[in-house]
Amino acid sequence: MSTATLLQTSFPDLQLVRRGKVRDVYAVDNDHFLIVATDRISAFDCVLPTPIRRKGEVLTALSQFWFDKLSDVVPNHMVTTDLQEMTSIVQRQSDELNGRSMMVKRADVFPVECVVRGYLSGSGWKDYLRTGEVCGHKLPAGLQESAELPEPVFTPATKAEEGHDENITEEQVREILGDETTRFLRDTSLRLYREAKDYALGRGIIIADTKFEFGRDQDGKIILVDEVLTPDSSRFWPQDSYSPGKSQPSFDKQFVRDYLETLDWDKQPPAPAIPPEIAEATTARYLEAYKLITGRDL
Ligand SMILES: Nc1ncnc2c1ncn2[C@@H]1O[C@H](COP(=O)(O)OP(=O)(O)OP(=O)(O)O)[C@@H](O)[C@H]1O
Ligand SMILES: [Mg+2]
């Protein structure tokens, strides 16, 4: 484990495929990508200049945990998080990368975010208020914000390069991916979510919703890719304070958001720094989420 924080990676010898808000993705060879989870954190869609110590490690270890746990539902892209098993180019920067890097099978990623919602929040709540529906699912009238839905629903979205993803209906996914693939992605996403949600509920965390990505591997087989069931790809709520009728505190980002709300910041980049005690308290939340879910200290 490295105690240093990491805001950005750079590998002169590897091709950078993409720098996301949190993760840096490199091409290792024709068949593999290296996904590095940095300690960057975003709030209100802006990346903050302050790193969150150990965040990248938590994201990586949680994804690894879920990939293992859910591998009987669908195969995934994970090859290894062990630097010793990666190429020498990667090993040369082992201090930076240890614990926060996944080598994965490269896939042809479907251009659809496979969102599943078990609770009514975020854009789902907004759509429901406007139309009584979320992505074509008619929901019972009179639901409160953050209410648990009668059944989890598949609420896909487009994968926007910039800006916000747009919610679409299953019918629209069918137009993009065809009937068979759409059905498979929907059923698999729902199965993954149900299993994870039930598991986490017994451990003090509500997974209100989550986003999966899938792709085809070199053999044309559909696999689960990206990160899975981390606080960055999901809404985690503390179960002990859950109370519908309002928005819920985020398990991991609440201190950051609360602090930023005290400032006179217009929520446009550049985002302001956060004080060390807020950053440390946030680290503690990530470690706590990891411990609750896995039963182990990281
Ligand atoms: N096995 C894979 N093969 C090919 N691409 C993959 C694979 N796994 C994940 N990806 C892609 O890697 C990219 C990860 O970058 P992304 O921009 O999502 O980073 P991020 O840190 O999550 O940032 P953001 O918050 O902006 O989403 C995504 O485009 C995802 O589709
Ligand atoms: Mg992403």
Tab-separated table of N, CA and C in Angstrom, residues 140-263:
chain	number	residue	atom	x	y	z
A	140	PRO	N	-45.942	3.935	-9.788
A	140	PRO	CA	-47.137	4.307	-9.019
A	140	PRO	C	-47.135	5.807	-8.709
A	141	ALA	N	-48.319	6.389	-8.621
A	141	ALA	CA	-48.408	7.815	-8.266
A	141	ALA	C	-48.060	8.000	-6.793
A	142	GLY	N	-47.648	9.212	-6.450
A	142	GLY	CA	-47.490	9.569	-5.040
A	142	GLY	C	-46.215	9.081	-4.384
A	143	LEU	N	-45.235	8.637	-5.172
A	143	LEU	CA	-43.964	8.225	-4.565
A	143	LEU	C	-43.200	9.452	-4.070
A	144	GLN	N	-42.508	9.268	-2.958
A	144	GLN	CA	-41.699	10.359	-2.422
A	144	GLN	C	-40.285	10.293	-2.986
A	145	GLU	N	-39.589	11.422	-2.891
A	145	GLU	CA	-38.174	11.406	-3.261
A	145	GLU	C	-37.439	10.373	-2.399
A	146	SER	N	-36.540	9.604	-3.017
A	146	SER	CA	-35.731	8.565	-2.342
A	146	SER	C	-36.532	7.332	-1.924
A	147	ALA	N	-37.794	7.254	-2.350
A	147	ALA	CA	-38.600	6.071	-2.009
A	147	ALA	C	-38.038	4.828	-2.684
A	148	GLU	N	-38.213	3.701	-2.027
A	148	GLU	CA	-37.846	2.445	-2.676
A	148	GLU	C	-38.903	2.123	-3.727
A	149	LEU	N	-38.466	1.669	-4.899
A	149	LEU	CA	-39.412	1.322	-5.956
A	149	LEU	C	-39.991	-0.073	-5.704
A	150	PRO	N	-41.203	-0.311	-6.215
A	150	PRO	CA	-41.802	-1.638	-6.035
A	150	PRO	C	-40.876	-2.743	-6.550
A	151	GLU	N	-40.227	-2.482	-7.657
A	151	GLU	CA	-39.247	-3.396	-8.252
A	151	GLU	C	-38.120	-2.539	-8.808
A	152	PRO	N	-36.865	-3.021	-8.779
A	152	PRO	CA	-35.806	-2.280	-9.452
A	152	PRO	C	-36.116	-2.151	-10.940
A	153	VAL	N	-35.750	-1.019	-11.531
A	153	VAL	CA	-36.013	-0.821	-12.959
A	153	VAL	C	-34.723	-0.540	-13.724
A	154	PHE	N	-34.709	-0.991	-14.961
A	154	PHE	CA	-33.592	-0.765	-15.883
A	154	PHE	C	-33.827	0.576	-16.556
A	155	THR	N	-32.954	1.537	-16.316
A	155	THR	CA	-33.161	2.899	-16.842
A	155	THR	C	-31.910	3.350	-17.599
A	156	PRO	N	-31.755	2.849	-18.825
A	156	PRO	CA	-30.526	3.097	-19.576
A	156	PRO	C	-30.323	4.568	-19.917
A	157	ALA	N	-29.090	4.899	-20.241
A	157	ALA	CA	-28.752	6.266	-20.652
A	157	ALA	C	-27.718	6.193	-21.761
A	158	THR	N	-27.668	7.247	-22.542
A	158	THR	CA	-26.628	7.318	-23.562
A	158	THR	C	-25.308	7.607	-22.868
A	159	LYS	N	-24.207	7.233	-23.510
A	159	LYS	CA	-22.886	7.534	-22.975
A	159	LYS	C	-22.405	8.808	-23.643
A	160	ALA	N	-22.623	9.933	-23.013
A	160	ALA	CA	-22.242	11.207	-23.619
A	160	ALA	C	-20.746	11.432	-23.432
A	161	GLU	N	-20.067	11.869	-24.498
A	161	GLU	CA	-18.639	12.171	-24.403
A	161	GLU	C	-18.400	13.326	-23.442
A	162	GLU	N	-19.227	14.322	-23.559
A	162	GLU	CA	-19.116	15.503	-22.717
A	162	GLU	C	-20.490	15.765	-22.122
A	163	GLY	N	-20.505	16.349	-20.974
A	163	GLY	CA	-21.776	16.759	-20.390
A	163	GLY	C	-22.568	15.589	-19.862
A	164	HIS	N	-23.873	15.784	-19.756
A	164	HIS	CA	-24.687	14.812	-19.050
A	164	HIS	C	-25.205	13.700	-19.937
A	165	ASP	N	-25.240	12.499	-19.388
A	165	ASP	CA	-25.863	11.388	-20.086
A	165	ASP	C	-27.355	11.662	-20.143
A	166	GLU	N	-27.968	11.145	-21.217
A	166	GLU	CA	-29.395	11.378	-21.378
A	166	GLU	C	-30.136	10.068	-21.164
A	167	ASN	N	-31.170	10.084	-20.335
A	167	ASN	CA	-31.964	8.880	-20.120
A	167	ASN	C	-32.709	8.517	-21.401
A	168	ILE	N	-32.730	7.228	-21.704
A	168	ILE	CA	-33.474	6.762	-22.879
A	168	ILE	C	-34.327	5.556	-22.484
A	169	THR	N	-35.245	5.190	-23.346
A	169	THR	CA	-36.104	4.039	-23.050
A	169	THR	C	-35.425	2.759	-23.551
A	170	GLU	N	-35.953	1.642	-23.053
A	170	GLU	CA	-35.432	0.355	-23.515
A	170	GLU	C	-35.628	0.214	-25.026
A	171	GLU	N	-36.756	0.741	-25.501
A	171	GLU	CA	-37.036	0.713	-26.934
A	171	GLU	C	-35.918	1.412	-27.726
A	172	GLN	N	-35.439	2.528	-27.194
A	172	GLN	CA	-34.346	3.238	-27.874
A	172	GLN	C	-33.051	2.431	-27.850
A	173	VAL	N	-32.820	1.701	-26.746
A	173	VAL	CA	-31.637	0.834	-26.696
A	173	VAL	C	-31.755	-0.237	-27.773
A	174	ARG	N	-32.960	-0.769	-27.931
A	174	ARG	CA	-33.201	-1.813	-28.926
A	174	ARG	C	-32.855	-1.321	-30.333
A	175	GLU	N	-33.167	-0.042	-30.592
A	175	GLU	CA	-32.829	0.511	-31.905
A	175	GLU	C	-31.314	0.563	-32.123
A	176	ILE	N	-30.573	0.756	-31.022
A	176	ILE	CA	-29.112	0.857	-31.144
A	176	ILE	C	-28.454	-0.529	-31.155
A	177	LEU	N	-28.918	-1.413	-30.268
A	177	LEU	CA	-28.182	-2.667	-30.043
A	177	LEU	C	-28.915	-3.916	-30.509
A	178	GLY	N	-30.163	-3.768	-30.899
A	178	GLY	CA	-30.931	-4.947	-31.299
A	178	GLY	C	-31.607	-5.597	-30.108
A	179	ASP	N	-32.545	-6.475	-30.430
A	179	ASP	CA	-33.416	-7.036	-29.405
A	179	ASP	C	-32.691	-7.970	-28.449
A	180	GLU	N	-31.910	-8.865	-29.008
A	180	GLU	CA	-31.285	-9.899	-28.182
A	180	GLU	C	-30.283	-9.307	-27.184
A	181	THR	N	-29.424	-8.427	-27.681
A	181	THR	CA	-28.424	-7.806	-26.818
A	181	THR	C	-29.098	-6.945	-25.745
A	182	THR	N	-30.112	-6.204	-26.146
A	182	THR	CA	-30.812	-5.339	-25.193
A	182	THR	C	-31.407	-6.154	-24.057
A	183	ARG	N	-32.046	-7.243	-24.424
A	183	ARG	CA	-32.651	-8.110	-23.422
A	183	ARG	C	-31.591	-8.670	-22.468
A	184	PHE	N	-30.479	-9.072	-23.050
A	184	PHE	CA	-29.401	-9.638	-22.237
A	184	PHE	C	-28.848	-8.590	-21.266
A	185	LEU	N	-28.618	-7.376	-21.772
A	185	LEU	CA	-28.051	-6.328	-20.913
A	185	LEU	C	-29.027	-5.954	-19.803
A	186	ARG	N	-30.300	-5.863	-20.152
A	186	ARG	CA	-31.310	-5.530	-19.145
A	186	ARG	C	-31.388	-6.606	-18.059
A	187	ASP	N	-31.546	-7.848	-18.484
A	187	ASP	CA	-31.711	-8.927	-17.505
A	187	ASP	C	-30.465	-9.089	-16.644
A	188	THR	N	-29.309	-8.978	-17.276
A	188	THR	CA	-28.061	-9.136	-16.523
A	188	THR	C	-27.879	-7.984	-15.539
A	189	SER	N	-28.164	-6.757	-15.985
A	189	SER	CA	-28.024	-5.594	-15.095
A	189	SER	C	-28.937	-5.735	-13.885
A	190	LEU	N	-30.170	-6.146	-14.127
A	190	LEU	CA	-31.120	-6.300	-13.017
A	190	LEU	C	-30.655	-7.393	-12.044
A	191	ARG	N	-30.146	-8.475	-12.607
A	191	ARG	CA	-29.667	-9.561	-11.748
A	191	ARG	C	-28.475	-9.107	-10.905
A	192	LEU	N	-27.546	-8.409	-11.526
A	192	LEU	CA	-26.366	-7.916	-10.801
A	192	LEU	C	-26.789	-6.961	-9.684
A	193	TYR	N	-27.676	-6.049	-10.037
A	193	TYR	CA	-28.100	-5.056	-9.044
A	193	TYR	C	-28.807	-5.722	-7.867
A	194	ARG	N	-29.733	-6.616	-8.163
A	194	ARG	CA	-30.491	-7.274	-7.087
A	194	ARG	C	-29.571	-7.997	-6.123
A	195	GLU	N	-28.628	-8.726	-6.692
A	195	GLU	CA	-27.726	-9.488	-5.829
A	195	GLU	C	-26.883	-8.550	-4.962
A	196	ALA	N	-26.370	-7.488	-5.564
A	196	ALA	CA	-25.523	-6.557	-4.824
A	196	ALA	C	-26.327	-5.779	-3.782
A	197	LYS	N	-27.512	-5.362	-4.160
A	197	LYS	CA	-28.343	-4.574	-3.257
A	197	LYS	C	-28.714	-5.387	-2.016
A	198	ASP	N	-29.148	-6.617	-2.222
A	198	ASP	CA	-29.518	-7.462	-1.086
A	198	ASP	C	-28.328	-7.700	-0.173
A	199	TYR	N	-27.187	-7.919	-0.800
A	199	TYR	CA	-25.977	-8.168	-0.021
A	199	TYR	C	-25.613	-6.936	0.821
A	200	ALA	N	-25.603	-5.753	0.186
A	200	ALA	CA	-25.179	-4.532	0.881
A	200	ALA	C	-26.182	-4.120	1.960
A	201	LEU	N	-27.456	-4.397	1.710
A	201	LEU	CA	-28.496	-4.020	2.688
A	201	LEU	C	-28.253	-4.678	4.039
A	202	GLY	N	-27.806	-5.917	4.006
A	202	GLY	CA	-27.506	-6.614	5.253
A	202	GLY	C	-26.294	-6.034	5.954
A	203	ARG	N	-25.603	-5.094	5.297
A	203	ARG	CA	-24.355	-4.587	5.846
A	203	ARG	C	-24.360	-3.078	6.042
A	204	GLY	N	-25.534	-2.483	6.041
A	204	GLY	CA	-25.609	-1.075	6.430
A	204	GLY	C	-25.521	-0.076	5.293
A	205	ILE	N	-25.481	-0.565	4.052
A	205	ILE	CA	-25.411	0.376	2.930
A	205	ILE	C	-26.561	0.109	1.959
A	206	ILE	N	-27.282	1.170	1.639
A	206	ILE	CA	-28.289	1.087	0.584
A	206	ILE	C	-27.614	1.453	-0.726
A	207	ILE	N	-27.663	0.560	-1.692
A	207	ILE	CA	-27.221	0.918	-3.040
A	207	ILE	C	-28.478	1.366	-3.778
A	208	ALA	N	-28.663	2.677	-3.842
A	208	ALA	CA	-29.913	3.221	-4.372
A	208	ALA	C	-30.021	2.990	-5.874
A	209	ASP	N	-28.900	3.148	-6.565
A	209	ASP	CA	-28.877	2.880	-8.003
A	209	ASP	C	-27.435	2.672	-8.406
A	210	THR	N	-27.257	2.173	-9.600
A	210	THR	CA	-25.896	1.942	-10.069
A	210	THR	C	-25.858	1.907	-11.582
A	211	LYS	N	-24.649	2.007	-12.102
A	211	LYS	CA	-24.462	1.987	-13.554
A	211	LYS	C	-23.462	0.917	-13.940
A	212	PHE	N	-23.856	0.063	-14.879
A	212	PHE	CA	-22.926	-0.934	-15.404
A	212	PHE	C	-22.596	-0.593	-16.849
A	213	GLU	N	-21.413	-1.033	-17.276
A	213	GLU	CA	-21.083	-0.973	-18.702
A	213	GLU	C	-20.707	-2.370	-19.159
A	214	PHE	N	-21.084	-2.672	-20.373
A	214	PHE	CA	-20.762	-3.968	-20.953
A	214	PHE	C	-20.097	-3.766	-22.309
A	215	GLY	N	-19.380	-4.795	-22.736
A	215	GLY	CA	-18.787	-4.735	-24.063
A	215	GLY	C	-18.616	-6.141	-24.599
A	216	ARG	N	-18.147	-6.217	-25.839
A	216	ARG	CA	-17.826	-7.526	-26.400
A	216	ARG	C	-16.325	-7.726	-26.373
A	217	ASP	N	-15.913	-8.900	-25.909
A	217	ASP	CA	-14.484	-9.202	-25.935
A	217	ASP	C	-14.082	-9.648	-27.337
A	218	GLN	N	-12.812	-10.016	-27.491
A	218	GLN	CA	-12.318	-10.342	-28.838
A	218	GLN	C	-13.045	-11.526	-29.484
A	219	ASP	N	-13.637	-12.374	-28.634
A	219	ASP	CA	-14.386	-13.521	-29.182
A	219	ASP	C	-15.854	-13.190	-29.432
A	220	GLY	N	-16.232	-11.929	-29.181
A	220	GLY	CA	-17.619	-11.544	-29.406
A	220	GLY	C	-18.530	-11.828	-28.230
A	221	LYS	N	-17.940	-12.287	-27.133
A	221	LYS	CA	-18.738	-12.608	-25.957
A	221	LYS	C	-19.000	-11.332	-25.153
A	222	ILE	N	-20.198	-11.213	-24.588
A	222	ILE	CA	-20.521	-10.017	-23.809
A	222	ILE	C	-19.939	-10.142	-22.397
A	223	ILE	N	-19.165	-9.127	-21.998
A	223	ILE	CA	-18.579	-9.124	-20.652
A	223	ILE	C	-18.877	-7.804	-19.941
A	224	LEU	N	-18.839	-7.867	-18.623
A	224	LEU	CA	-18.996	-6.684	-17.781
A	224	LEU	C	-17.659	-5.964	-17.725
A	225	VAL	N	-17.665	-4.643	-17.962
A	225	VAL	CA	-16.403	-3.888	-17.985
A	225	VAL	C	-16.470	-2.716	-17.011
A	226	ASP	N	-15.473	-1.838	-17.100
A	226	ASP	CA	-15.404	-0.617	-16.306
A	226	ASP	C	-15.258	-0.929	-14.817
A	227	GLU	N	-15.765	-0.040	-13.960
A	227	GLU	CA	-15.766	-0.293	-12.513
A	227	GLU	C	-17.145	-0.819	-12.154
A	228	VAL	N	-17.271	-1.545	-11.052
A	228	VAL	CA	-18.602	-2.014	-10.671
A	228	VAL	C	-18.921	-1.729	-9.215
A	229	LEU	N	-20.089	-1.159	-9.011
A	229	LEU	CA	-20.671	-1.002	-7.672
A	229	LEU	C	-19.735	-0.309	-6.701
A	230	THR	N	-19.056	0.713	-7.229
A	230	THR	CA	-18.255	1.597	-6.373
A	230	THR	C	-19.112	2.810	-6.031
A	231	PRO	N	-18.685	3.603	-5.051
A	231	PRO	CA	-19.440	4.831	-4.769
A	231	PRO	C	-19.394	5.821	-5.930
A	232	ASP	N	-18.432	5.686	-6.849
A	232	ASP	CA	-18.400	6.587	-8.002
A	232	ASP	C	-19.403	6.196	-9.087
A	233	SER	N	-19.763	4.928	-9.142
A	233	SER	CA	-20.686	4.490	-10.198
A	233	SER	C	-22.079	4.226	-9.646
A	234	SER	N	-22.264	4.489	-8.363
A	234	SER	CA	-23.514	4.126	-7.685
A	234	SER	C	-23.852	5.196	-6.656
A	235	ARG	N	-25.109	5.211	-6.232
A	235	ARG	CA	-25.460	6.005	-5.056
A	235	ARG	C	-25.456	5.088	-3.840
A	236	PHE	N	-24.524	5.324	-2.937
A	236	PHE	CA	-24.493	4.612	-1.662
A	236	PHE	C	-25.097	5.524	-0.604
A	237	TRP	N	-26.072	5.020	0.130
A	237	TRP	CA	-26.643	5.783	1.245
A	237	TRP	C	-26.430	5.016	2.551
A	238	PRO	N	-26.127	5.742	3.632
A	238	PRO	CA	-26.062	5.050	4.922
A	238	PRO	C	-27.466	4.585	5.322
A	239	GLN	N	-27.590	3.306	5.637
A	239	GLN	CA	-28.915	2.744	5.907
A	239	GLN	C	-29.510	3.302	7.199
A	240	ASP	N	-28.659	3.565	8.179
A	240	ASP	CA	-29.199	3.949	9.499
A	240	ASP	C	-29.871	5.318	9.483
A	241	SER	N	-29.514	6.169	8.489
A	241	SER	CA	-30.165	7.484	8.460
A	241	SER	C	-31.165	7.612	7.307
A	242	TYR	N	-31.464	6.495	6.642
A	242	TYR	CA	-32.369	6.559	5.482
A	242	TYR	C	-33.761	7.047	5.880
A	243	SER	N	-34.209	8.101	5.212
A	243	SER	CA	-35.590	8.526	5.435
A	243	SER	C	-36.134	9.200	4.182
A	244	PRO	N	-37.069	8.542	3.496
A	244	PRO	CA	-37.594	9.075	2.243
A	244	PRO	C	-38.349	10.389	2.451
A	245	GLY	N	-38.612	11.086	1.336
A	245	GLY	CA	-39.287	12.382	1.425
A	245	GLY	C	-38.319	13.522	1.196
A	246	LYS	N	-37.051	13.211	1.047
A	246	LYS	CA	-36.035	14.232	0.748
A	246	LYS	C	-34.834	13.545	0.091
A	247	SER	N	-33.850	14.348	-0.323
A	247	SER	CA	-32.654	13.712	-0.865
A	247	SER	C	-31.835	13.154	0.297
A	248	GLN	N	-31.113	12.090	0.055
A	248	GLN	CA	-30.372	11.424	1.130
A	248	GLN	C	-28.911	11.872	1.129
A	249	PRO	N	-28.284	11.862	2.304
A	249	PRO	CA	-26.843	12.135	2.325
A	249	PRO	C	-26.099	11.038	1.564
A	250	SER	N	-25.062	11.422	0.852
A	250	SER	CA	-24.240	10.437	0.151
A	250	SER	C	-23.301	9.793	1.169
A	251	PHE	N	-23.100	8.484	1.049
A	251	PHE	CA	-22.221	7.825	2.012
A	251	PHE	C	-20.828	8.430	1.975
A	252	ASP	N	-20.321	8.682	0.793
A	252	ASP	CA	-18.921	9.073	0.657
A	252	ASP	C	-18.682	10.572	0.470
A	253	LYS	N	-19.579	11.249	-0.277
A	253	LYS	CA	-19.240	12.629	-0.666
A	253	LYS	C	-19.922	13.712	0.163
A	254	GLN	N	-20.675	13.294	1.183
A	254	GLN	CA	-21.496	14.292	1.852
A	254	GLN	C	-20.699	15.410	2.520
A	255	PHE	N	-19.583	15.050	3.163
A	255	PHE	CA	-18.784	16.108	3.819
A	255	PHE	C	-18.272	17.111	2.800
A	256	VAL	N	-17.875	16.585	1.645
A	256	VAL	CA	-17.350	17.454	0.593
A	256	VAL	C	-18.444	18.386	0.084
A	257	ARG	N	-19.617	17.795	-0.195
A	257	ARG	CA	-20.713	18.625	-0.712
A	257	ARG	C	-21.147	19.662	0.314
A	258	ASP	N	-21.288	19.227	1.564
A	258	ASP	CA	-21.709	20.153	2.627
A	258	ASP	C	-20.729	21.310	2.740
A	259	TYR	N	-19.435	20.977	2.695
A	259	TYR	CA	-18.434	22.037	2.802
A	259	TYR	C	-18.556	23.007	1.627
A	260	LEU	N	-18.667	22.442	0.405
A	260	LEU	CA	-18.718	23.303	-0.783
A	260	LEU	C	-19.956	24.209	-0.769
A	261	GLU	N	-21.031	23.695	-0.183
A	261	GLU	CA	-22.258	24.509	-0.105
A	261	GLU	C	-22.081	25.726	0.815
A	262	THR	N	-21.097	25.669	1.718
A	262	THR	CA	-20.877	26.826	2.603
A	262	THR	C	-20.118	27.938	1.876
A	263	LEU	N	-19.535	27.605	0.711
A	263	LEU	CA	-18.733	28.598	-0.005
A	263	LEU	C	-19.584	29.366	-0.999
